[in-house]
């Protein structure tokens, strides 16, 4: 408020984006609405040139974060830097940052050509026609230049929204649930295409989504957000294989979390008691703070064998098949354990072993190194109640 | 009856039931025909009697003529009154549209102290009977020794049109997706450019609609005009005064022309909208 | 969320010219009217010269002298509103749900008659329903109407005229609220064992209530203050309060009484409207 901007606004934004480029750094950002902190003391660095995803359920603060980076909201506390430039309070049109809006926000009164040319014209760029044509070719829609946005399909609008943003060669491209309005098949296709375009143009992409599969397909780094904070950050594989919290374990895929107690050490491994049965796991994969923990195993890591067969690795006996669902590539079993917990098991349908039947007694086994350990005071339900198809905020 | 077997296989519906079913299905259609007939009777009458070879009093059908249409200004005063109405309408529309659009933007786009009392101030003139608006304004003019006439009438019309403009434009602003303006700012347009290149073009149809509404309200107003126009004759006033001794057929010509003109404008507007939407 | 603009003054700057205008030419006149309403003639002064004497008795006298006209105004306006609702609701319903691709055309047609001048339409009705019109002689010759009975110059004609003239103010808000109803809610009601009438009563009507409230207000308010229909289609026995105010101003030049009557009318309408909105439980109008 009250901060005037200098007359040379155009000068400021038309600095060669290469020079304005750099890592995006958010430092101790808090955004409050009354008593509610939508974003809570968030610190984050997004390296230049990366495809970064902010993943979380609706209301987790990811869109608010994005809007602060775009300049559409101002942080209550904290600062935002792009390279060495402080952009915390800069107006949206003074930042070399462009956004692909949710539902695209194409200007309905302008043609596709003029939509894409909008940013170039505001910046006083000379060769508007050339650049627009080039980007239309990149998104493979040069024939639509003279149409109006309402005459385009959802997928086409999505590409035009992308073209309208990248034609400006921003230091940072923000994507706010860009594929949310597309049907599943088109979404898959666009995921691949977006990734290809990112490599082609070499821009930093920051992608906000509530769809874990989408984030994992596209991003090189994912930050999982929950209640205004970052739960965990890393590559898709890191997050999936070694989640640090129950929220991440449940929000990215499915997990079996079994309450246990650390009994002692065995070299680099921990010996753990799960309701009277001993298992082991690598020390490095435990995030427990005391001797109580949850042992986490992904459903596809489990193997089921009939009682009496030879097995390797960790085993849990006394299970009984409760439910069987055949879904083509795999069969999903629900196995009831003696302590009352039901475990989820996915078995590939790749061997000749006849499927198990409801009511059969079975042994569950898995490779010890697939186990991850969570703190014993975690809420095991965190991140499970989220419906991935629900509309984002 | 030899068709007993047939009756058993294909049950026929009794005539009475069929009739009531037909009525049930078409009741609303029949109603619409009656409804539209009712709506158009006076219009058809006015149009028909614009061809009446009536002389001075256009009460009884005396024969068909095109003279009234060839010479719409034939009756004394009628075109003078029409001219005044158009002049007042254009001026009132211009001012009311400008003032009302500004208010609509303030109320529709900003959160500020006094917003709800602003809404009330806009609602009040619409909830006040025209006769009270007209009479109170005349009293004020009399206090300040301003004689009723052309400009007092324009002022009166601006006053009662503003609220309608605000309501119409506000509705259009409310239906505007705020993300479009955010997108413009994201694409390097500052506040002024965003307004000029995105907000205004998108709200323009609403403003045009509001202006049309204001003009038709102003053009057709009798009660408030009657209080504030003094000796100035407007078209509705002309009709009202002439009603006592018979309205010349030229008034019907003008009334019918206005009808067709307005219809043409509305249809053209719809066509433009449809073309834009495609 | 709207963009935070750098200056807090902007909305006030935008409001200023319009509100200054409304203040001068709407609020000020109403205040002045309130003042005038308690004035009395200057003793020995000319006609039309008054002084302030806080004569609140003006109100009592004005009301007592014109009880009939007040009563008529509200009865006629109420009747016209009810008839307009009865005529407009099925029409708006048919256009909203049963007209398919003709929706826009029908919507234009429903408003189109009101593009001809209000007065011309009213006079057309007077002539159609009058002694020399087509309807009355026909009905008389068929003995459906007494030789002495007339339609014009009666309360029936006045109410009919008001019903017709204020019809679009009823139809358009009704259509707007009916059109917004998702037809699937009506199908859902049928799916949940409600027959056509129950569906209409329990689903359609409640959902269209905002339109009903807006439409009845927009019809009732101008109807209660109207005097044109009464003076063209009526007789001295159908005079409404508007006629009295008009003649007090122009014929008798009795400004205080006219002002007191105007104020009473406005207050009565505002009270009724407030009660009605409370009862109907919607405040979407403002």
mmCIF file with all atom_site columns, C-alpha atoms in Angstrom, chain B residues 28-29 31-32 35-36 38-43 45-46 49 58-60 99 102-103 105-107 109-110 112-114 118-129 131-133 135-144 155 158-159 162 170 178 181-182 185 191 220 222-223 226-227 235-237 239-240 243 247 251-252 255-256 258-259 262-263 266-267 270 274, chain C residues 1-7 10-15 17-19 21-22 24-30 32-33 36 86-88 90-91 93-95 98-99 104 106 108-110 112-121 123-125 127-128 132 160 163-164 167 217 221 225-228 231-232 241-243 245-246 249-250 255 262 265-266 269-270 273 277 285-286:
data_model
loop_
_atom_site.group_PDB
_atom_site.id
_atom_site.type_symbol
_atom_site.label_atom_id
_atom_site.label_alt_id
_atom_site.label_comp_id
_atom_site.label_asym_id
_atom_site.label_entity_id
_atom_site.label_seq_id
_atom_site.pdbx_PDB_ins_code
_atom_site.Cartn_x
_atom_site.Cartn_y
_atom_site.Cartn_z
_atom_site.occupancy
_atom_site.B_iso_or_equiv
_atom_site.pdbx_formal_charge
_atom_site.auth_seq_id
_atom_site.auth_comp_id
_atom_site.auth_asym_id
_atom_site.auth_atom_id
_atom_site.pdbx_PDB_model_num
ATOM 1   C CA . UNK B 1 28  ? -48.365 -24.344 -20.718 1.00 0.00 ? 28  UNK B CA 1
ATOM 2   C CA . UNK B 1 29  ? -48.219 -23.915 -24.504 1.00 0.00 ? 29  UNK B CA 1
ATOM 3   C CA . UNK B 1 31  ? -51.287 -20.607 -21.755 1.00 0.00 ? 31  UNK B CA 1
ATOM 4   C CA . UNK B 1 32  ? -48.372 -19.000 -23.572 1.00 0.00 ? 32  UNK B CA 1
ATOM 5   C CA . UNK B 1 35  ? -50.464 -14.745 -22.502 1.00 0.00 ? 35  UNK B CA 1
ATOM 6   C CA . UNK B 1 36  ? -48.727 -13.367 -25.569 1.00 0.00 ? 36  UNK B CA 1
ATOM 7   C CA . UNK B 1 38  ? -52.894 -10.433 -24.056 1.00 0.00 ? 38  UNK B CA 1
ATOM 8   C CA . UNK B 1 39  ? -49.487 -8.755  -24.087 1.00 0.00 ? 39  UNK B CA 1
ATOM 9   C CA . UNK B 1 40  ? -49.712 -7.745  -27.721 1.00 0.00 ? 40  UNK B CA 1
ATOM 10  C CA . UNK B 1 41  ? -53.341 -6.559  -27.958 1.00 0.00 ? 41  UNK B CA 1
ATOM 11  C CA . UNK B 1 42  ? -52.616 -2.892  -27.177 1.00 0.00 ? 42  UNK B CA 1
ATOM 12  C CA . UNK B 1 43  ? -49.518 -2.918  -29.373 1.00 0.00 ? 43  UNK B CA 1
ATOM 13  C CA . UNK B 1 45  ? -54.219 -1.852  -31.662 1.00 0.00 ? 45  UNK B CA 1
ATOM 14  C CA . UNK B 1 46  ? -51.807 1.071   -31.602 1.00 0.00 ? 46  UNK B CA 1
ATOM 15  C CA . UNK B 1 49  ? -54.781 2.679   -35.690 1.00 0.00 ? 49  UNK B CA 1
ATOM 16  C CA . UNK B 1 58  ? -58.317 8.588   -33.594 1.00 0.00 ? 58  UNK B CA 1
ATOM 17  C CA . UNK B 1 59  ? -61.143 6.799   -31.796 1.00 0.00 ? 59  UNK B CA 1
ATOM 18  C CA . UNK B 1 60  ? -63.143 5.014   -34.478 1.00 0.00 ? 60  UNK B CA 1
ATOM 19  C CA . UNK B 1 99  ? -22.328 8.505   -12.735 1.00 0.00 ? 99  UNK B CA 1
ATOM 20  C CA . UNK B 1 102 ? -18.634 4.885   -11.496 1.00 0.00 ? 102 UNK B CA 1
ATOM 21  C CA . UNK B 1 103 ? -20.756 3.974   -8.485  1.00 0.00 ? 103 UNK B CA 1
ATOM 22  C CA . UNK B 1 105 ? -17.393 0.008   -9.992  1.00 0.00 ? 105 UNK B CA 1
ATOM 23  C CA . UNK B 1 106 ? -16.889 1.404   -6.510  1.00 0.00 ? 106 UNK B CA 1
ATOM 24  C CA . UNK B 1 107 ? -19.481 -0.919  -4.974  1.00 0.00 ? 107 UNK B CA 1
ATOM 25  C CA . UNK B 1 109 ? -14.972 -3.847  -7.036  1.00 0.00 ? 109 UNK B CA 1
ATOM 26  C CA . UNK B 1 110 ? -13.943 -2.500  -3.644  1.00 0.00 ? 110 UNK B CA 1
ATOM 27  C CA . UNK B 1 112 ? -14.730 0.031   1.860   1.00 0.00 ? 112 UNK B CA 1
ATOM 28  C CA . UNK B 1 113 ? -16.332 1.579   4.883   1.00 0.00 ? 113 UNK B CA 1
ATOM 29  C CA . UNK B 1 114 ? -19.904 2.588   4.116   1.00 0.00 ? 114 UNK B CA 1
ATOM 30  C CA . UNK B 1 118 ? -24.089 3.025   -0.309  1.00 0.00 ? 118 UNK B CA 1
ATOM 31  C CA . UNK B 1 119 ? -26.183 0.074   -1.429  1.00 0.00 ? 119 UNK B CA 1
ATOM 32  C CA . UNK B 1 120 ? -29.093 1.460   0.551   1.00 0.00 ? 120 UNK B CA 1
ATOM 33  C CA . UNK B 1 121 ? -28.760 4.877   -1.047  1.00 0.00 ? 121 UNK B CA 1
ATOM 34  C CA . UNK B 1 122 ? -28.975 3.181   -4.449  1.00 0.00 ? 122 UNK B CA 1
ATOM 35  C CA . UNK B 1 123 ? -31.980 1.088   -3.443  1.00 0.00 ? 123 UNK B CA 1
ATOM 36  C CA . UNK B 1 124 ? -34.012 3.952   -1.934  1.00 0.00 ? 124 UNK B CA 1
ATOM 37  C CA . UNK B 1 125 ? -34.862 5.851   -5.142  1.00 0.00 ? 125 UNK B CA 1
ATOM 38  C CA . UNK B 1 126 ? -36.142 2.588   -6.633  1.00 0.00 ? 126 UNK B CA 1
ATOM 39  C CA . UNK B 1 127 ? -38.320 1.975   -3.584  1.00 0.00 ? 127 UNK B CA 1
ATOM 40  C CA . UNK B 1 128 ? -39.766 5.489   -3.657  1.00 0.00 ? 128 UNK B CA 1
ATOM 41  C CA . UNK B 1 129 ? -42.941 5.997   -5.693  1.00 0.00 ? 129 UNK B CA 1
ATOM 42  C CA . UNK B 1 131 ? -44.911 10.699  -7.583  1.00 0.00 ? 131 UNK B CA 1
ATOM 43  C CA . UNK B 1 132 ? -42.910 11.311  -4.395  1.00 0.00 ? 132 UNK B CA 1
ATOM 44  C CA . UNK B 1 133 ? -39.680 11.653  -6.384  1.00 0.00 ? 133 UNK B CA 1
ATOM 45  C CA . UNK B 1 135 ? -43.125 16.116  -6.142  1.00 0.00 ? 135 UNK B CA 1
ATOM 46  C CA . UNK B 1 136 ? -40.164 16.420  -3.774  1.00 0.00 ? 136 UNK B CA 1
ATOM 47  C CA . UNK B 1 137 ? -37.811 17.528  -6.518  1.00 0.00 ? 137 UNK B CA 1
ATOM 48  C CA . UNK B 1 138 ? -40.304 20.123  -7.712  1.00 0.00 ? 138 UNK B CA 1
ATOM 49  C CA . UNK B 1 139 ? -40.580 21.461  -4.151  1.00 0.00 ? 139 UNK B CA 1
ATOM 50  C CA . UNK B 1 140 ? -36.822 21.844  -4.026  1.00 0.00 ? 140 UNK B CA 1
ATOM 51  C CA . UNK B 1 141 ? -36.722 23.680  -7.353  1.00 0.00 ? 141 UNK B CA 1
ATOM 52  C CA . UNK B 1 142 ? -39.454 25.994  -6.102  1.00 0.00 ? 142 UNK B CA 1
ATOM 53  C CA . UNK B 1 143 ? -37.516 26.742  -2.906  1.00 0.00 ? 143 UNK B CA 1
ATOM 54  C CA . UNK B 1 144 ? -34.499 27.761  -4.961  1.00 0.00 ? 144 UNK B CA 1
ATOM 55  C CA . UNK B 1 155 ? -31.842 16.422  -13.675 1.00 0.00 ? 155 UNK B CA 1
ATOM 56  C CA . UNK B 1 158 ? -30.698 11.441  -14.257 1.00 0.00 ? 158 UNK B CA 1
ATOM 57  C CA . UNK B 1 159 ? -31.724 11.093  -10.605 1.00 0.00 ? 159 UNK B CA 1
ATOM 58  C CA . UNK B 1 162 ? -28.805 6.293   -11.779 1.00 0.00 ? 162 UNK B CA 1
ATOM 59  C CA . UNK B 1 170 ? -23.001 -4.049  -10.886 1.00 0.00 ? 170 UNK B CA 1
ATOM 60  C CA . UNK B 1 178 ? -11.470 -11.728 -11.063 1.00 0.00 ? 178 UNK B CA 1
ATOM 61  C CA . UNK B 1 181 ? -7.786  -9.036  -14.192 1.00 0.00 ? 181 UNK B CA 1
ATOM 62  C CA . UNK B 1 182 ? -5.167  -10.941 -12.248 1.00 0.00 ? 182 UNK B CA 1
ATOM 63  C CA . UNK B 1 185 ? -1.543  -7.876  -14.224 1.00 0.00 ? 185 UNK B CA 1
ATOM 64  C CA . UNK B 1 191 ? -3.758  -1.066  -12.989 1.00 0.00 ? 191 UNK B CA 1
ATOM 65  C CA . UNK B 1 220 ? -41.302 6.779   -21.349 1.00 0.00 ? 220 UNK B CA 1
ATOM 66  C CA . UNK B 1 222 ? -44.576 10.678  -17.453 1.00 0.00 ? 222 UNK B CA 1
ATOM 67  C CA . UNK B 1 223 ? -45.130 11.200  -13.724 1.00 0.00 ? 223 UNK B CA 1
ATOM 68  C CA . UNK B 1 226 ? -45.092 16.078  -15.422 1.00 0.00 ? 226 UNK B CA 1
ATOM 69  C CA . UNK B 1 227 ? -43.943 17.578  -12.142 1.00 0.00 ? 227 UNK B CA 1
ATOM 70  C CA . UNK B 1 235 ? -43.928 12.835  -25.951 1.00 0.00 ? 235 UNK B CA 1
ATOM 71  C CA . UNK B 1 236 ? -45.708 11.112  -23.021 1.00 0.00 ? 236 UNK B CA 1
ATOM 72  C CA . UNK B 1 237 ? -47.020 14.473  -21.854 1.00 0.00 ? 237 UNK B CA 1
ATOM 73  C CA . UNK B 1 239 ? -50.179 11.883  -25.385 1.00 0.00 ? 239 UNK B CA 1
ATOM 74  C CA . UNK B 1 240 ? -51.632 12.483  -21.927 1.00 0.00 ? 240 UNK B CA 1
ATOM 75  C CA . UNK B 1 243 ? -55.992 11.944  -24.672 1.00 0.00 ? 243 UNK B CA 1
ATOM 76  C CA . UNK B 1 247 ? -54.934 11.516  -29.960 1.00 0.00 ? 247 UNK B CA 1
ATOM 77  C CA . UNK B 1 251 ? -48.749 9.571   -32.097 1.00 0.00 ? 251 UNK B CA 1
ATOM 78  C CA . UNK B 1 252 ? -49.511 5.951   -32.974 1.00 0.00 ? 252 UNK B CA 1
ATOM 79  C CA . UNK B 1 255 ? -45.260 4.838   -30.758 1.00 0.00 ? 255 UNK B CA 1
ATOM 80  C CA . UNK B 1 256 ? -45.142 1.989   -33.286 1.00 0.00 ? 256 UNK B CA 1
ATOM 81  C CA . UNK B 1 258 ? -40.314 3.269   -31.254 1.00 0.00 ? 258 UNK B CA 1
ATOM 82  C CA . UNK B 1 259 ? -41.556 -0.273  -30.727 1.00 0.00 ? 259 UNK B CA 1
ATOM 83  C CA . UNK B 1 262 ? -36.330 -0.945  -29.809 1.00 0.00 ? 262 UNK B CA 1
ATOM 84  C CA . UNK B 1 263 ? -37.102 -4.462  -31.008 1.00 0.00 ? 263 UNK B CA 1
ATOM 85  C CA . UNK B 1 266 ? -32.515 -5.727  -28.840 1.00 0.00 ? 266 UNK B CA 1
ATOM 86  C CA . UNK B 1 267 ? -32.451 -8.370  -31.580 1.00 0.00 ? 267 UNK B CA 1
ATOM 87  C CA . UNK B 1 270 ? -28.658 -10.625 -29.182 1.00 0.00 ? 270 UNK B CA 1
ATOM 88  C CA . UNK B 1 274 ? -24.371 -14.904 -30.142 1.00 0.00 ? 274 UNK B CA 1
ATOM 89  C CA . UNK C 2 1   ? -10.242 -12.261 -4.143  1.00 0.00 ? 1   UNK C CA 1
ATOM 90  C CA . UNK C 2 2   ? -9.811  -8.899  -5.755  1.00 0.00 ? 2   UNK C CA 1
ATOM 91  C CA . UNK C 2 3   ? -6.507  -7.271  -6.331  1.00 0.00 ? 3   UNK C CA 1
ATOM 92  C CA . UNK C 2 4   ? -5.372  -5.006  -3.540  1.00 0.00 ? 4   UNK C CA 1
ATOM 93  C CA . UNK C 2 5   ? -5.190  -1.576  -5.064  1.00 0.00 ? 5   UNK C CA 1
ATOM 94  C CA . UNK C 2 6   ? -2.638  0.902   -3.924  1.00 0.00 ? 6   UNK C CA 1
ATOM 95  C CA . UNK C 2 7   ? -5.063  3.620   -2.909  1.00 0.00 ? 7   UNK C CA 1
ATOM 96  C CA . UNK C 2 10  ? -10.325 5.180   -5.130  1.00 0.00 ? 10  UNK C CA 1
ATOM 97  C CA . UNK C 2 11  ? -13.829 3.908   -4.226  1.00 0.00 ? 11  UNK C CA 1
ATOM 98  C CA . UNK C 2 12  ? -14.705 7.193   -2.575  1.00 0.00 ? 12  UNK C CA 1
ATOM 99  C CA . UNK C 2 13  ? -13.522 9.155   -5.588  1.00 0.00 ? 13  UNK C CA 1
ATOM 100 C CA . UNK C 2 14  ? -15.673 6.966   -7.810  1.00 0.00 ? 14  UNK C CA 1
ATOM 101 C CA . UNK C 2 15  ? -18.699 7.380   -5.565  1.00 0.00 ? 15  UNK C CA 1
ATOM 102 C CA . UNK C 2 17  ? -19.950 12.607  -8.186  1.00 0.00 ? 17  UNK C CA 1
ATOM 103 C CA . UNK C 2 18  ? -22.896 10.222  -8.273  1.00 0.00 ? 18  UNK C CA 1
ATOM 104 C CA . UNK C 2 19  ? -23.574 10.450  -4.579  1.00 0.00 ? 19  UNK C CA 1
ATOM 105 C CA . UNK C 2 21  ? -25.866 14.234  -7.302  1.00 0.00 ? 21  UNK C CA 1
ATOM 106 C CA . UNK C 2 22  ? -28.182 11.850  -5.454  1.00 0.00 ? 22  UNK C CA 1
ATOM 107 C CA . UNK C 2 24  ? -28.648 17.083  -3.902  1.00 0.00 ? 24  UNK C CA 1
ATOM 108 C CA . UNK C 2 25  ? -31.510 15.846  -6.013  1.00 0.00 ? 25  UNK C CA 1
ATOM 109 C CA . UNK C 2 26  ? -32.882 12.950  -3.981  1.00 0.00 ? 26  UNK C CA 1
ATOM 110 C CA . UNK C 2 27  ? -32.017 13.249  -0.269  1.00 0.00 ? 27  UNK C CA 1
ATOM 111 C CA . UNK C 2 28  ? -32.254 17.020  -0.075  1.00 0.00 ? 28  UNK C CA 1
ATOM 112 C CA . UNK C 2 29  ? -35.683 17.113  -1.792  1.00 0.00 ? 29  UNK C CA 1
ATOM 113 C CA . UNK C 2 30  ? -36.979 14.445  0.591   1.00 0.00 ? 30  UNK C CA 1
ATOM 114 C CA . UNK C 2 32  ? -37.249 19.569  2.094   1.00 0.00 ? 32  UNK C CA 1
ATOM 115 C CA . UNK C 2 33  ? -40.481 17.674  1.542   1.00 0.00 ? 33  UNK C CA 1
ATOM 116 C CA . UNK C 2 36  ? -42.868 21.502  3.702   1.00 0.00 ? 36  UNK C CA 1
ATOM 117 C CA . UNK C 2 86  ? -50.628 -15.074 -11.398 1.00 0.00 ? 86  UNK C CA 1
ATOM 118 C CA . UNK C 2 87  ? -50.173 -14.118 -15.050 1.00 0.00 ? 87  UNK C CA 1
ATOM 119 C CA . UNK C 2 88  ? -46.400 -13.788 -15.045 1.00 0.00 ? 88  UNK C CA 1
ATOM 120 C CA . UNK C 2 90  ? -46.632 -19.500 -15.639 1.00 0.00 ? 90  UNK C CA 1
ATOM 121 C CA . UNK C 2 91  ? -45.313 -17.334 -18.444 1.00 0.00 ? 91  UNK C CA 1
ATOM 122 C CA . UNK C 2 93  ? -41.939 -20.745 -16.019 1.00 0.00 ? 93  UNK C CA 1
ATOM 123 C CA . UNK C 2 94  ? -42.831 -21.702 -19.585 1.00 0.00 ? 94  UNK C CA 1
ATOM 124 C CA . UNK C 2 95  ? -40.062 -19.527 -21.012 1.00 0.00 ? 95  UNK C CA 1
ATOM 125 C CA . UNK C 2 98  ? -40.390 -25.285 -21.856 1.00 0.00 ? 98  UNK C CA 1
ATOM 126 C CA . UNK C 2 99  ? -39.249 -23.034 -24.662 1.00 0.00 ? 99  UNK C CA 1
ATOM 127 C CA . UNK C 2 104 ? -34.280 -15.756 -26.139 1.00 0.00 ? 104 UNK C CA 1
ATOM 128 C CA . UNK C 2 106 ? -39.741 -15.395 -26.247 1.00 0.00 ? 106 UNK C CA 1
ATOM 129 C CA . UNK C 2 108 ? -37.611 -10.469 -26.074 1.00 0.00 ? 108 UNK C CA 1
ATOM 130 C CA . UNK C 2 109 ? -41.288 -10.821 -27.008 1.00 0.00 ? 109 UNK C CA 1
ATOM 131 C CA . UNK C 2 110 ? -42.386 -10.715 -23.396 1.00 0.00 ? 110 UNK C CA 1
ATOM 132 C CA . UNK C 2 112 ? -41.352 -6.000  -26.417 1.00 0.00 ? 112 UNK C CA 1
ATOM 133 C CA . UNK C 2 113 ? -44.885 -4.608  -25.823 1.00 0.00 ? 113 UNK C CA 1
ATOM 134 C CA . UNK C 2 114 ? -43.407 -2.305  -23.256 1.00 0.00 ? 114 UNK C CA 1
ATOM 135 C CA . UNK C 2 115 ? -41.305 -0.584  -25.865 1.00 0.00 ? 115 UNK C CA 1
ATOM 136 C CA . UNK C 2 116 ? -44.384 1.325   -26.965 1.00 0.00 ? 116 UNK C CA 1
ATOM 137 C CA . UNK C 2 117 ? -45.195 4.280   -24.796 1.00 0.00 ? 117 UNK C CA 1
ATOM 138 C CA . UNK C 2 118 ? -46.787 3.524   -21.431 1.00 0.00 ? 118 UNK C CA 1
ATOM 139 C CA . UNK C 2 119 ? -49.490 6.120   -22.106 1.00 0.00 ? 119 UNK C CA 1
ATOM 140 C CA . UNK C 2 120 ? -50.258 4.892   -25.607 1.00 0.00 ? 120 UNK C CA 1
ATOM 141 C CA . UNK C 2 121 ? -50.761 1.374   -24.278 1.00 0.00 ? 121 UNK C CA 1
ATOM 142 C CA . UNK C 2 123 ? -55.088 4.655   -23.950 1.00 0.00 ? 123 UNK C CA 1
ATOM 143 C CA . UNK C 2 124 ? -55.241 1.695   -26.307 1.00 0.00 ? 124 UNK C CA 1
ATOM 144 C CA . UNK C 2 125 ? -56.805 -0.352  -23.510 1.00 0.00 ? 125 UNK C CA 1
ATOM 145 C CA . UNK C 2 127 ? -60.348 2.433   -26.394 1.00 0.00 ? 127 UNK C CA 1
ATOM 146 C CA . UNK C 2 128 ? -60.462 -1.339  -26.702 1.00 0.00 ? 128 UNK C CA 1
ATOM 147 C CA . UNK C 2 132 ? -66.878 2.583   -28.976 1.00 0.00 ? 132 UNK C CA 1
ATOM 148 C CA . UNK C 2 160 ? -56.457 -4.328  -15.115 1.00 0.00 ? 160 UNK C CA 1
ATOM 149 C CA . UNK C 2 163 ? -51.653 -5.265  -13.934 1.00 0.00 ? 163 UNK C CA 1
ATOM 150 C CA . UNK C 2 164 ? -50.816 -4.929  -17.613 1.00 0.00 ? 164 UNK C CA 1
ATOM 151 C CA . UNK C 2 167 ? -46.222 -6.890  -15.847 1.00 0.00 ? 167 UNK C CA 1
ATOM 152 C CA . UNK C 2 217 ? -41.922 -5.287  -4.838  1.00 0.00 ? 217 UNK C CA 1
ATOM 153 C CA . UNK C 2 221 ? -44.227 0.098   -5.326  1.00 0.00 ? 221 UNK C CA 1
ATOM 154 C CA . UNK C 2 225 ? -47.978 5.548   -6.246  1.00 0.00 ? 225 UNK C CA 1
ATOM 155 C CA . UNK C 2 226 ? -49.505 5.492   -9.718  1.00 0.00 ? 226 UNK C CA 1
ATOM 156 C CA . UNK C 2 227 ? -52.194 7.887   -10.825 1.00 0.00 ? 227 UNK C CA 1
ATOM 157 C CA . UNK C 2 228 ? -52.049 7.595   -14.608 1.00 0.00 ? 228 UNK C CA 1
ATOM 158 C CA . UNK C 2 231 ? -57.076 8.973   -14.343 1.00 0.00 ? 231 UNK C CA 1
ATOM 159 C CA . UNK C 2 232 ? -57.195 7.418   -17.822 1.00 0.00 ? 232 UNK C CA 1
ATOM 160 C CA . UNK C 2 241 ? -53.598 8.799   -3.549  1.00 0.00 ? 241 UNK C CA 1
ATOM 161 C CA . UNK C 2 242 ? -51.420 9.707   -6.516  1.00 0.00 ? 242 UNK C CA 1
ATOM 162 C CA . UNK C 2 243 ? -54.324 11.609  -8.064  1.00 0.00 ? 243 UNK C CA 1
ATOM 163 C CA . UNK C 2 245 ? -51.116 14.491  -4.566  1.00 0.00 ? 245 UNK C CA 1
ATOM 164 C CA . UNK C 2 246 ? -51.069 15.561  -8.189  1.00 0.00 ? 246 UNK C CA 1
ATOM 165 C CA . UNK C 2 249 ? -49.814 20.340  -6.310  1.00 0.00 ? 249 UNK C CA 1
ATOM 166 C CA . UNK C 2 250 ? -51.116 21.588  -9.596  1.00 0.00 ? 250 UNK C CA 1
ATOM 167 C CA . UNK C 2 255 ? -47.932 22.096  -1.032  1.00 0.00 ? 255 UNK C CA 1
ATOM 168 C CA . UNK C 2 262 ? -46.312 11.998  -0.208  1.00 0.00 ? 262 UNK C CA 1
ATOM 169 C CA . UNK C 2 265 ? -47.319 7.203   1.182   1.00 0.00 ? 265 UNK C CA 1
ATOM 170 C CA . UNK C 2 266 ? -43.558 6.735   1.182   1.00 0.00 ? 266 UNK C CA 1
ATOM 171 C CA . UNK C 2 269 ? -44.626 1.692   1.443   1.00 0.00 ? 269 UNK C CA 1
ATOM 172 C CA . UNK C 2 270 ? -41.263 1.470   3.196   1.00 0.00 ? 270 UNK C CA 1
ATOM 173 C CA . UNK C 2 273 ? -41.713 -3.448  2.089   1.00 0.00 ? 273 UNK C CA 1
ATOM 174 C CA . UNK C 2 277 ? -38.834 -8.649  3.089   1.00 0.00 ? 277 UNK C CA 1
ATOM 175 C CA . UNK C 2 285 ? -32.514 -7.152  -3.372  1.00 0.00 ? 285 UNK C CA 1
ATOM 176 C CA . UNK C 2 286 ? -30.149 -4.541  -2.120  1.00 0.00 ? 286 UNK C CA 1
#
